[in-house]
PDB file of C-alpha atoms (C1' of nucleotides) in Angstrom:
ATOM      1  CA  MET R   1     -54.667  42.329 121.797  1.00 98.00           C
ATOM      2  CA  LYS R   2     -51.956  43.080 123.938  1.00 98.00           C
ATOM      3  CA  ILE R   3     -50.574  46.617 124.400  1.00 98.00           C
ATOM      4  CA  ALA R   4     -47.259  47.368 126.555  1.00 98.00           C
ATOM      5  CA  THR R   5     -45.298  50.499 127.785  1.00 98.00           C
ATOM      6  CA  PHE R   6     -41.202  50.203 128.297  1.00 97.00           C
ATOM      7  CA  ASN R   7     -39.248  53.120 129.780  1.00 97.00           C
ATOM      8  CA  VAL R   8     -36.102  51.426 128.142  1.00 97.00           C
ATOM      9  CA  ASN R   9     -33.420  53.936 129.700  1.00 97.00           C
ATOM     10  CA  GLY R  10     -31.387  54.539 126.527  1.00 97.00           C
ATOM     11  CA  ILE R  11     -32.616  52.236 123.429  1.00 97.00           C
ATOM     12  CA  THR R  12     -28.941  51.996 122.370  1.00 96.00           C
ATOM     13  CA  ALA R  13     -27.806  50.359 125.277  1.00 95.00           C
ATOM     14  CA  ARG R  14     -31.015  48.401 125.879  1.00 96.00           C
ATOM     15  CA  LEU R  15     -31.530  46.962 122.462  1.00 97.00           C
ATOM     16  CA  PRO R  16     -30.559  43.504 123.315  1.00 96.00           C
ATOM     17  CA  ARG R  17     -33.168  43.229 126.125  1.00 96.00           C
ATOM     18  CA  LEU R  18     -35.576  44.973 124.085  1.00 97.00           C
ATOM     19  CA  LEU R  19     -35.406  42.527 121.235  1.00 97.00           C
ATOM     20  CA  GLU R  20     -35.554  39.722 123.708  1.00 97.00           C
ATOM     21  CA  TRP R  21     -38.703  40.897 125.297  1.00 97.00           C
ATOM     22  CA  LEU R  22     -40.330  41.777 122.180  1.00 98.00           C
ATOM     23  CA  GLU R  23     -39.760  38.222 120.912  1.00 98.00           C
ATOM     24  CA  SER R  24     -40.630  36.561 123.648  1.00 97.00           C
ATOM     25  CA  THR R  25     -43.839  38.397 124.817  1.00 98.00           C
ATOM     26  CA  ARG R  26     -45.015  39.780 121.445  1.00 98.00           C
ATOM     27  CA  PRO R  27     -47.026  42.747 122.030  1.00 98.00           C
ATOM     28  CA  ASP R  28     -49.459  44.165 119.158  1.00 98.00           C
ATOM     29  CA  VAL R  29     -48.206  47.578 120.256  1.00 98.00           C
ATOM     30  CA  ALA R  30     -45.496  48.834 122.588  1.00 98.00           C
ATOM     31  CA  CYS R  31     -44.715  52.394 123.861  1.00 98.00           C
ATOM     32  CA  LEU R  32     -41.040  53.143 124.606  1.00 98.00           C
ATOM     33  CA  GLN R  33     -39.899  56.001 126.549  1.00 98.00           C
ATOM     34  CA  GLU R  34     -36.258  57.595 127.376  1.00 97.00           C
ATOM     35  CA  LEU R  35     -34.877  56.531 124.087  1.00 97.00           C
ATOM     36  CA  LYS R  36     -31.892  58.951 124.738  1.00 96.00           C
ATOM     37  CA  THR R  37     -31.052  59.263 120.938  1.00 95.00           C
ATOM     38  CA  SER R  38     -31.525  61.235 117.847  1.00 95.00           C
ATOM     39  CA  ASP R  39     -34.068  60.635 115.445  1.00 96.00           C
ATOM     40  CA  GLU R  40     -31.239  59.669 112.965  1.00 94.00           C
ATOM     41  CA  THR R  41     -29.709  56.844 115.266  1.00 94.00           C
ATOM     42  CA  PHE R  42     -33.040  55.158 116.041  1.00 96.00           C
ATOM     43  CA  PRO R  43     -32.525  51.363 115.442  1.00 97.00           C
ATOM     44  CA  VAL R  44     -35.388  51.087 113.177  1.00 97.00           C
ATOM     45  CA  ASP R  45     -33.497  48.344 110.907  1.00 96.00           C
ATOM     46  CA  ALA R  46     -33.209  46.009 113.892  1.00 97.00           C
ATOM     47  CA  LEU R  47     -36.753  46.808 114.875  1.00 97.00           C
ATOM     48  CA  ARG R  48     -38.323  46.034 111.403  1.00 97.00           C
ATOM     49  CA  ASP R  49     -36.260  42.791 111.409  1.00 97.00           C
ATOM     50  CA  ALA R  50     -37.981  41.895 114.579  1.00 98.00           C
ATOM     51  CA  GLY R  51     -41.361  42.505 113.085  1.00 98.00           C
ATOM     52  CA  TYR R  52     -42.075  45.903 114.060  1.00 98.00           C
ATOM     53  CA  GLY R  53     -43.021  49.178 112.486  1.00 98.00           C
ATOM     54  CA  ALA R  54     -41.949  52.087 114.375  1.00 98.00           C
ATOM     55  CA  ILE R  55     -42.607  55.885 114.650  1.00 98.00           C
ATOM     56  CA  TRP R  56     -40.458  57.853 116.976  1.00 98.00           C
ATOM     57  CA  HIS R  57     -39.435  61.403 118.555  1.00 97.00           C
ATOM     58  CA  GLY R  58     -35.811  61.156 119.458  1.00 96.00           C
ATOM     59  CA  GLN R  59     -33.727  63.387 121.486  1.00 96.00           C
ATOM     60  CA  LYS R  60     -29.774  63.749 121.372  1.00 93.00           C
ATOM     61  CA  GLY R  61     -28.683  62.672 125.093  1.00 91.00           C
ATOM     62  CA  PHE R  62     -32.311  62.553 126.823  1.00 94.00           C
ATOM     63  CA  ASN R  63     -35.859  61.995 126.693  1.00 96.00           C
ATOM     64  CA  GLY R  64     -37.302  60.348 123.387  1.00 97.00           C
ATOM     65  CA  VAL R  65     -40.633  58.331 122.739  1.00 97.00           C
ATOM     66  CA  ALA R  66     -41.702  55.715 120.306  1.00 98.00           C
ATOM     67  CA  ILE R  67     -44.571  53.496 119.242  1.00 98.00           C
ATOM     68  CA  LEU R  68     -44.154  49.996 117.602  1.00 98.00           C
ATOM     69  CA  ALA R  69     -46.552  47.993 116.090  1.00 98.00           C
ATOM     70  CA  ARG R  70     -46.355  44.158 115.347  1.00 98.00           C
ATOM     71  CA  ASP R  71     -46.535  43.575 111.479  1.00 98.00           C
ATOM     72  CA  ALA R  72     -47.947  46.899 110.794  1.00 98.00           C
ATOM     73  CA  GLU R  73     -47.116  50.488 110.474  1.00 98.00           C
ATOM     74  CA  PRO R  74     -48.355  53.061 113.473  1.00 98.00           C
ATOM     75  CA  GLN R  75     -50.047  55.933 111.667  1.00 98.00           C
ATOM     76  CA  GLU R  76     -48.969  58.902 113.649  1.00 98.00           C
ATOM     77  CA  ARG R  77     -51.649  61.315 114.855  1.00 98.00           C
ATOM     78  CA  ARG R  78     -49.386  63.828 116.842  1.00 97.00           C
ATOM     79  CA  ARG R  79     -45.862  64.592 118.202  1.00 96.00           C
ATOM     80  CA  GLY R  80     -45.484  66.814 121.046  1.00 96.00           C
ATOM     81  CA  LEU R  81     -48.217  67.983 123.277  1.00 97.00           C
ATOM     82  CA  PRO R  82     -50.145  71.436 122.159  1.00 97.00           C
ATOM     83  CA  GLY R  83     -50.178  74.385 124.360  1.00 95.00           C
ATOM     84  CA  ASP R  84     -46.416  75.424 124.547  1.00 94.00           C
ATOM     85  CA  PRO R  85     -44.656  76.139 121.325  1.00 92.00           C
ATOM     86  CA  ASP R  86     -41.327  76.842 123.193  1.00 92.00           C
ATOM     87  CA  ASP R  87     -41.245  73.122 124.692  1.00 95.00           C
ATOM     88  CA  THR R  88     -38.065  71.528 123.034  1.00 94.00           C
ATOM     89  CA  HIS R  89     -38.489  67.916 124.925  1.00 96.00           C
ATOM     90  CA  SER R  90     -39.527  64.803 123.022  1.00 97.00           C
ATOM     91  CA  ARG R  91     -41.828  63.420 125.565  1.00 97.00           C
ATOM     92  CA  TYR R  92     -45.126  62.874 123.901  1.00 98.00           C
ATOM     93  CA  ILE R  93     -46.188  60.769 120.717  1.00 98.00           C
ATOM     94  CA  GLU R  94     -49.638  59.543 119.296  1.00 98.00           C
ATOM     95  CA  ALA R  95     -50.340  57.050 116.738  1.00 98.00           C
ATOM     96  CA  GLU R  96     -53.317  54.804 115.655  1.00 98.00           C
ATOM     97  CA  ALA R  97     -52.236  51.091 115.269  1.00 98.00           C
ATOM     98  CA  HIS R  98     -54.421  47.762 114.855  1.00 98.00           C
ATOM     99  CA  GLY R  99     -57.542  50.156 115.292  1.00 97.00           C
ATOM    100  CA  VAL R 100     -56.434  51.607 118.629  1.00 98.00           C
ATOM    101  CA  VAL R 101     -55.503  54.961 119.418  1.00 98.00           C
ATOM    102  CA  VAL R 102     -52.145  54.890 121.543  1.00 98.00           C
ATOM    103  CA  ALA R 103     -49.885  57.668 123.073  1.00 98.00           C
ATOM    104  CA  SER R 104     -46.648  57.087 124.335  1.00 98.00           C
ATOM    105  CA  ILE R 105     -45.945  59.623 127.532  1.00 98.00           C
ATOM    106  CA  TYR R 106     -42.716  60.473 129.283  1.00 97.00           C
ATOM    107  CA  LEU R 107     -44.015  62.801 131.790  1.00 97.00           C
ATOM    108  CA  PRO R 108     -41.146  65.110 133.193  1.00 96.00           C
ATOM    109  CA  ASN R 109     -39.173  63.641 136.473  1.00 95.00           C
ATOM    110  CA  GLY R 110     -39.691  67.431 138.069  1.00 95.00           C
ATOM    111  CA  ASN R 111     -36.722  66.928 140.651  1.00 94.00           C
ATOM    112  CA  PRO R 112     -35.482  68.949 142.529  1.00 92.00           C
ATOM    113  CA  GLN R 113     -38.462  70.534 143.974  1.00 91.00           C
ATOM    114  CA  PRO R 114     -39.581  72.977 144.249  1.00 91.00           C
ATOM    115  CA  GLY R 115     -37.976  74.702 141.422  1.00 91.00           C
ATOM    116  CA  PRO R 116     -38.384  75.417 137.744  1.00 92.00           C
ATOM    117  CA  LYS R 117     -38.131  71.534 136.718  1.00 94.00           C
ATOM    118  CA  PHE R 118     -41.067  70.854 139.088  1.00 95.00           C
ATOM    119  CA  ALA R 119     -43.123  73.981 137.531  1.00 95.00           C
ATOM    120  CA  TYR R 120     -42.259  72.475 134.202  1.00 95.00           C
ATOM    121  CA  LYS R 121     -43.471  68.944 135.092  1.00 96.00           C
ATOM    122  CA  LEU R 122     -46.705  70.573 136.663  1.00 96.00           C
ATOM    123  CA  ALA R 123     -47.237  72.604 133.579  1.00 96.00           C
ATOM    124  CA  TRP R 124     -46.810  69.657 131.177  1.00 97.00           C
ATOM    125  CA  PHE R 125     -49.342  67.621 133.394  1.00 97.00           C
ATOM    126  CA  GLU R 126     -51.919  70.417 132.915  1.00 97.00           C
ATOM    127  CA  ARG R 127     -51.405  70.174 129.036  1.00 97.00           C
ATOM    128  CA  LEU R 128     -51.540  66.725 129.062  1.00 98.00           C
ATOM    129  CA  ARG R 129     -54.980  66.849 130.887  1.00 98.00           C
ATOM    130  CA  GLU R 130     -56.369  69.444 128.347  1.00 98.00           C
ATOM    131  CA  HIS R 131     -55.072  67.302 125.340  1.00 98.00           C
ATOM    132  CA  ALA R 132     -56.767  63.803 126.938  1.00 98.00           C
ATOM    133  CA  ALA R 133     -59.885  65.294 127.506  1.00 98.00           C
ATOM    134  CA  SER R 134     -60.769  65.205 123.951  1.00 94.00           C
ATOM    135  CA  LEU R 135     -59.091  61.534 123.765  1.00 98.00           C
ATOM    136  CA  PHE R 136     -61.385  60.172 126.478  1.00 98.00           C
ATOM    137  CA  ASP R 137     -64.487  60.893 124.311  1.00 96.00           C
ATOM    138  CA  ASP R 138     -63.333  59.304 121.312  1.00 97.00           C
ATOM    139  CA  PRO R 139     -65.654  56.379 120.532  1.00 97.00           C
ATOM    140  CA  ARG R 140     -62.499  54.330 119.574  1.00 98.00           C
ATOM    141  CA  THR R 141     -60.351  52.568 122.043  1.00 98.00           C
ATOM    142  CA  VAL R 142     -57.809  54.918 123.637  1.00 98.00           C
ATOM    143  CA  VAL R 143     -54.758  53.914 125.655  1.00 98.00           C
ATOM    144  CA  LEU R 144     -52.373  56.563 127.136  1.00 98.00           C
ATOM    145  CA  ALA R 145     -49.435  54.704 128.088  1.00 98.00           C
ATOM    146  CA  GLY R 146     -45.991  55.447 129.535  1.00 97.00           C
ATOM    147  CA  ASP R 147     -43.972  56.804 132.319  1.00 97.00           C
ATOM    148  CA  TYR R 148     -46.125  59.167 134.420  1.00 97.00           C
ATOM    149  CA  ASN R 149     -43.431  59.988 137.237  1.00 97.00           C
ATOM    150  CA  VAL R 150     -46.212  59.920 139.687  1.00 97.00           C
ATOM    151  CA  VAL R 151     -46.682  57.534 142.572  1.00 97.00           C
ATOM    152  CA  ALA R 152     -50.181  57.900 143.273  1.00 96.00           C
ATOM    153  CA  THR R 153     -50.526  57.197 147.001  1.00 96.00           C
ATOM    154  CA  ASP R 154     -48.321  56.121 149.990  1.00 95.00           C
ATOM    155  CA  GLU R 155     -49.973  52.844 150.146  1.00 95.00           C
ATOM    156  CA  VAL R 156     -47.726  49.667 149.426  1.00 95.00           C
ATOM    157  CA  GLY R 157     -49.698  49.029 145.949  1.00 95.00           C
ATOM    158  CA  ASP R 158     -47.955  52.469 144.731  1.00 96.00           C
ATOM    159  CA  ILE R 159     -44.576  52.327 146.574  1.00 96.00           C
ATOM    160  CA  TYR R 160     -42.637  50.101 149.097  1.00 95.00           C
ATOM    161  CA  SER R 161     -42.412  52.757 151.540  1.00 94.00           C
ATOM    162  CA  PRO R 162     -42.755  56.509 151.113  1.00 94.00           C
ATOM    163  CA  ARG R 163     -40.204  57.415 153.690  1.00 91.00           C
ATOM    164  CA  SER R 164     -36.949  57.876 151.785  1.00 90.00           C
ATOM    165  CA  TYR R 165     -38.785  59.681 148.794  1.00 94.00           C
ATOM    166  CA  LYS R 166     -41.125  62.077 150.945  1.00 92.00           C
ATOM    167  CA  ASP R 167     -39.493  64.927 149.275  1.00 92.00           C
ATOM    168  CA  ASP R 168     -39.192  63.616 145.785  1.00 94.00           C
ATOM    169  CA  ALA R 169     -41.470  65.171 143.027  1.00 95.00           C
ATOM    170  CA  LEU R 170     -42.945  61.874 142.399  1.00 96.00           C
ATOM    171  CA  LEU R 171     -44.903  61.895 145.786  1.00 96.00           C
ATOM    172  CA  GLN R 172     -45.766  65.551 146.033  1.00 96.00           C
ATOM    173  CA  PRO R 173     -49.454  66.439 146.415  1.00 96.00           C
ATOM    174  CA  GLU R 174     -49.268  68.837 143.417  1.00 96.00           C
ATOM    175  CA  SER R 175     -48.314  65.644 141.325  1.00 96.00           C
ATOM    176  CA  ARG R 176     -50.620  63.807 142.708  1.00 97.00           C
ATOM    177  CA  ALA R 177     -53.354  66.514 142.625  1.00 97.00           C
ATOM    178  CA  ALA R 178     -52.561  66.780 139.002  1.00 97.00           C
ATOM    179  CA  TRP R 179     -52.856  63.000 138.062  1.00 97.00           C
ATOM    180  CA  GLN R 180     -55.934  62.888 139.890  1.00 98.00           C
ATOM    181  CA  ARG R 181     -57.538  65.720 137.648  1.00 98.00           C
ATOM    182  CA  VAL R 182     -56.484  63.594 134.943  1.00 98.00           C
ATOM    183  CA  LEU R 183     -58.276  60.461 136.402  1.00 98.00           C
ATOM    184  CA  ASP R 184     -61.476  62.488 136.806  1.00 98.00           C
ATOM    185  CA  GLN R 185     -61.942  62.672 133.186  1.00 98.00           C
ATOM    186  CA  GLY R 186     -63.177  59.023 133.601  1.00 98.00           C
ATOM    187  CA  TRP R 187     -59.701  57.226 132.674  1.00 98.00           C
ATOM    188  CA  THR R 188     -59.108  53.835 134.347  1.00 98.00           C
ATOM    189  CA  ASP R 189     -55.433  52.982 135.789  1.00 98.00           C
ATOM    190  CA  ALA R 190     -55.397  49.546 134.288  1.00 98.00           C
ATOM    191  CA  ILE R 191     -53.180  48.079 136.797  1.00 98.00           C
ATOM    192  CA  ASP R 192     -54.744  49.478 139.676  1.00 97.00           C
ATOM    193  CA  SER R 193     -58.116  48.518 138.566  1.00 98.00           C
ATOM    194  CA  LEU R 194     -57.234  44.889 138.359  1.00 98.00           C
ATOM    195  CA  HIS R 195     -54.566  44.584 141.204  1.00 97.00           C
ATOM    196  CA  HIS R 196     -55.620  47.303 143.665  1.00 96.00           C
ATOM    197  CA  GLY R 197     -53.453  47.146 146.678  1.00 95.00           C
ATOM    198  CA  LYS R 198     -50.895  44.804 145.676  1.00 96.00           C
ATOM    199  CA  PRO R 199     -47.132  45.568 145.583  1.00 95.00           C
ATOM    200  CA  ILE R 200     -46.841  45.590 141.593  1.00 96.00           C
ATOM    201  CA  TYR R 201     -43.985  48.027 140.664  1.00 97.00           C
ATOM    202  CA  THR R 202     -42.468  48.937 137.576  1.00 97.00           C
ATOM    203  CA  TYR R 203     -39.510  50.705 138.663  1.00 97.00           C
ATOM    204  CA  TRP R 204     -36.835  49.758 140.894  1.00 96.00           C
ATOM    205  CA  ASP R 205     -33.520  52.165 141.609  1.00 95.00           C
ATOM    206  CA  TYR R 206     -30.265  50.626 140.321  1.00 94.00           C
ATOM    207  CA  PHE R 207     -28.400  50.894 143.682  1.00 90.00           C
ATOM    208  CA  ARG R 208     -29.071  49.840 147.326  1.00 87.00           C
ATOM    209  CA  ASN R 209     -30.341  46.241 146.124  1.00 90.00           C
ATOM    210  CA  ARG R 210     -33.603  47.886 145.468  1.00 94.00           C
ATOM    211  CA  PHE R 211     -34.564  45.347 143.156  1.00 95.00           C
ATOM    212  CA  SER R 212     -33.775  42.163 145.129  1.00 92.00           C
ATOM    213  CA  ARG R 213     -35.680  43.862 147.980  1.00 92.00           C
ATOM    214  CA  ASP R 214     -38.546  44.542 145.809  1.00 95.00           C
ATOM    215  CA  SER R 215     -38.215  48.209 146.956  1.00 95.00           C
ATOM    216  CA  GLY R 216     -40.248  49.369 143.920  1.00 96.00           C
ATOM    217  CA  LEU R 217     -42.428  52.026 142.784  1.00 97.00           C
ATOM    218  CA  ARG R 218     -45.550  51.921 140.434  1.00 97.00           C
ATOM    219  CA  ILE R 219     -44.934  55.033 138.028  1.00 97.00           C
ATOM    220  CA  ASP R 220     -45.598  53.537 134.537  1.00 97.00           C
ATOM    221  CA  HIS R 221     -49.079  53.487 133.857  1.00 98.00           C
ATOM    222  CA  LEU R 222     -51.772  52.479 130.915  1.00 98.00           C
ATOM    223  CA  LEU R 223     -54.755  54.715 131.153  1.00 98.00           C
ATOM    224  CA  LEU R 224     -57.884  53.408 129.334  1.00 98.00           C
ATOM    225  CA  ASN R 225     -60.851  55.533 127.975  1.00 98.00           C
ATOM    226  CA  ALA R 226     -64.398  53.861 128.175  1.00 98.00           C
ATOM    227  CA  ALA R 227     -64.061  51.854 124.976  1.00 98.00           C
ATOM    228  CA  ALA R 228     -60.760  50.496 126.287  1.00 98.00           C
ATOM    229  CA  LYS R 229     -61.990  49.625 129.667  1.00 98.00           C
ATOM    230  CA  ALA R 230     -64.829  47.681 128.340  1.00 98.00           C
ATOM    231  CA  ARG R 231     -62.088  45.392 126.866  1.00 98.00           C
ATOM    232  CA  LEU R 232     -59.898  44.843 129.668  1.00 98.00           C
ATOM    233  CA  GLU R 233     -59.046  41.434 130.390  1.00 98.00           C
ATOM    234  CA  GLN R 234     -55.697  41.413 131.987  1.00 98.00           C
ATOM    235  CA  ALA R 235     -52.662  43.631 133.321  1.00 98.00           C
ATOM    236  CA  GLY R 236     -49.451  42.878 134.514  1.00 97.00           C
ATOM    237  CA  VAL R 237     -45.717  43.861 134.556  1.00 97.00           C
ATOM    238  CA  ASP R 238     -42.853  41.675 133.047  1.00 97.00           C
ATOM    239  CA  ARG R 239     -40.656  42.061 136.042  1.00 96.00           C
ATOM    240  CA  ASP R 240     -38.327  39.303 134.925  1.00 96.00           C
ATOM    241  CA  VAL R 241     -37.062  41.603 132.458  1.00 96.00           C
ATOM    242  CA  ARG R 242     -35.752  44.068 135.251  1.00 96.00           C
ATOM    243  CA  ALA R 243     -33.429  41.128 136.635  1.00 95.00           C
ATOM    244  CA  GLN R 244     -31.620  40.523 133.447  1.00 94.00           C
ATOM    245  CA  GLU R 245     -28.248  41.581 132.351  1.00 93.00           C
ATOM    246  CA  LYS R 246     -27.909  45.300 132.038  1.00 93.00           C
ATOM    247  CA  PRO R 247     -31.341  46.015 132.358  1.00 96.00           C
ATOM    248  CA  SER R 248     -33.339  49.420 132.350  1.00 96.00           C
ATOM    249  CA  ASP R 249     -34.142  50.456 135.859  1.00 96.00           C
ATOM    250  CA  HIS R 250     -37.812  50.244 134.675  1.00 97.00           C
ATOM    251  CA  ALA R 251     -40.015  46.955 133.828  1.00 97.00           C
ATOM    252  CA  PRO R 252     -42.486  46.655 131.016  1.00 97.00           C
ATOM    253  CA  ALA R 253     -46.194  47.020 132.078  1.00 98.00           C
ATOM    254  CA  TRP R 254     -48.828  45.650 129.749  1.00 98.00           C
ATOM    255  CA  ILE R 255     -52.543  45.201 129.258  1.00 98.00           C
ATOM    256  CA  LEU R 256     -54.457  42.723 127.342  1.00 98.00           C
ATOM    257  CA  LEU R 257     -57.725  43.475 125.570  1.00 98.00           C
ATOM    258  CA  SER R 258     -60.509  41.453 124.147  1.00 98.00           C
ATOM    259  CA  ASP R 259     -60.435  41.330 120.124  1.00 92.00           C
TER     260      ASP R 259
ATOM    261  C1'  DA M   1     -27.036  62.173 154.592  1.00 64.99           C
ATOM    262  C1'  DT M   2     -25.929  60.979 150.217  1.00 64.99           C
ATOM    263  C1'  DG M   3     -27.663  59.709 142.865  1.00 64.99           C
ATOM    264  C1'  DC M   4     -24.836  54.902 146.760  1.00 64.99           C
ATOM    265  C1'  DC M   5     -25.857  53.379 139.837  1.00 64.99           C
ATOM    266  C1'  DT M   6     -26.492  53.857 134.917  1.00 64.99           C
ATOM    267  C1'  DG M   7     -26.472  56.111 129.843  1.00 64.99           C
ATOM    268  C1'  DT M   8     -24.909  59.696 127.103  1.00 64.99           C
ATOM    269  C1'  DC M   9     -21.747  62.838 125.184  1.00 64.99           C
ATOM    270  C1'  DT M  10     -17.195  62.636 125.074  1.00 64.99           C
ATOM    271  C1'  DG M  11     -12.873  61.745 125.380  1.00 64.99           C
ATOM    272  C1'  DG M  12     -13.248  63.075 132.194  1.00 64.99           C
ATOM    273  C1'  DG M  13     -16.193  64.946 134.028  1.00 64.99           C
ATOM    274  C1'  DA M  14     -20.919  66.919 133.910  1.00 64.99           C
ATOM    275  C1'  DC M  15     -25.556  66.212 133.670  1.00 64.99           C
ATOM    276  C1'  DA M  16     -29.784  63.532 133.798  1.00 64.99           C
ATOM    277  C1'  DG M  17     -32.578  60.283 135.767  1.00 64.99           C
ATOM    278  C1'  DA M  18     -36.581  59.260 140.119  1.00 64.99           C
TER     279       DA M  18
END
DNA sequence: ATGCCTGTCTGGGACAGA
């Protein structure tokens, strides 16, 4: 079983790339982030024609998350994280599909820091940690996939060079500590666990030839509970998607689980 | 030193992204 996560940076502008990628890689479950579209304008028909059922939580202009399932309808478990009824951002959706519990996560960016956006990021991270605790203990396979907007370390396995990002919210000690507190529940970072130390990035800024220089960051992650970790066979990034015409600034990341 | 690109909403320029 293949499970993937892809920050599409606008599903309307990215629909041709998304459909090509679904057809060529055929993930069983795909988590999408940054839809940048309202619920009413989500391209459900095009995805159904491609063989995917979908649930989504859209938002006009920015944010937005979805879960796709090949030849199946994802069964929605939750939209939005508990803990803050005043949070209006569409950043979390959770479903069961093909016997696996999956969350699609778009963690707040947090820039500029310090400031209210950074405080929101850290608060959201804490709400995620509290919710994730119960999911880790689920005996079923659970995968928390998405754009976490955190670079785990300054090492080359996580970022090409920390120098130009040193003041960025993604690299701050508070962001890293919040990430570590989630991992401390027992979650496995799938790509890191199979490719530790290797420069396998998922995001390259659009400008300064960052992709052609492979000046990337690894910020899209798939976290596995114990049942999922026991099934982990492969993990990778479809970096060729980032080299296409009119690409997202992120590439899809994926795992392969045993049946 | 700097959103240097890109998408969205909108109808030109602001905002958001990382």
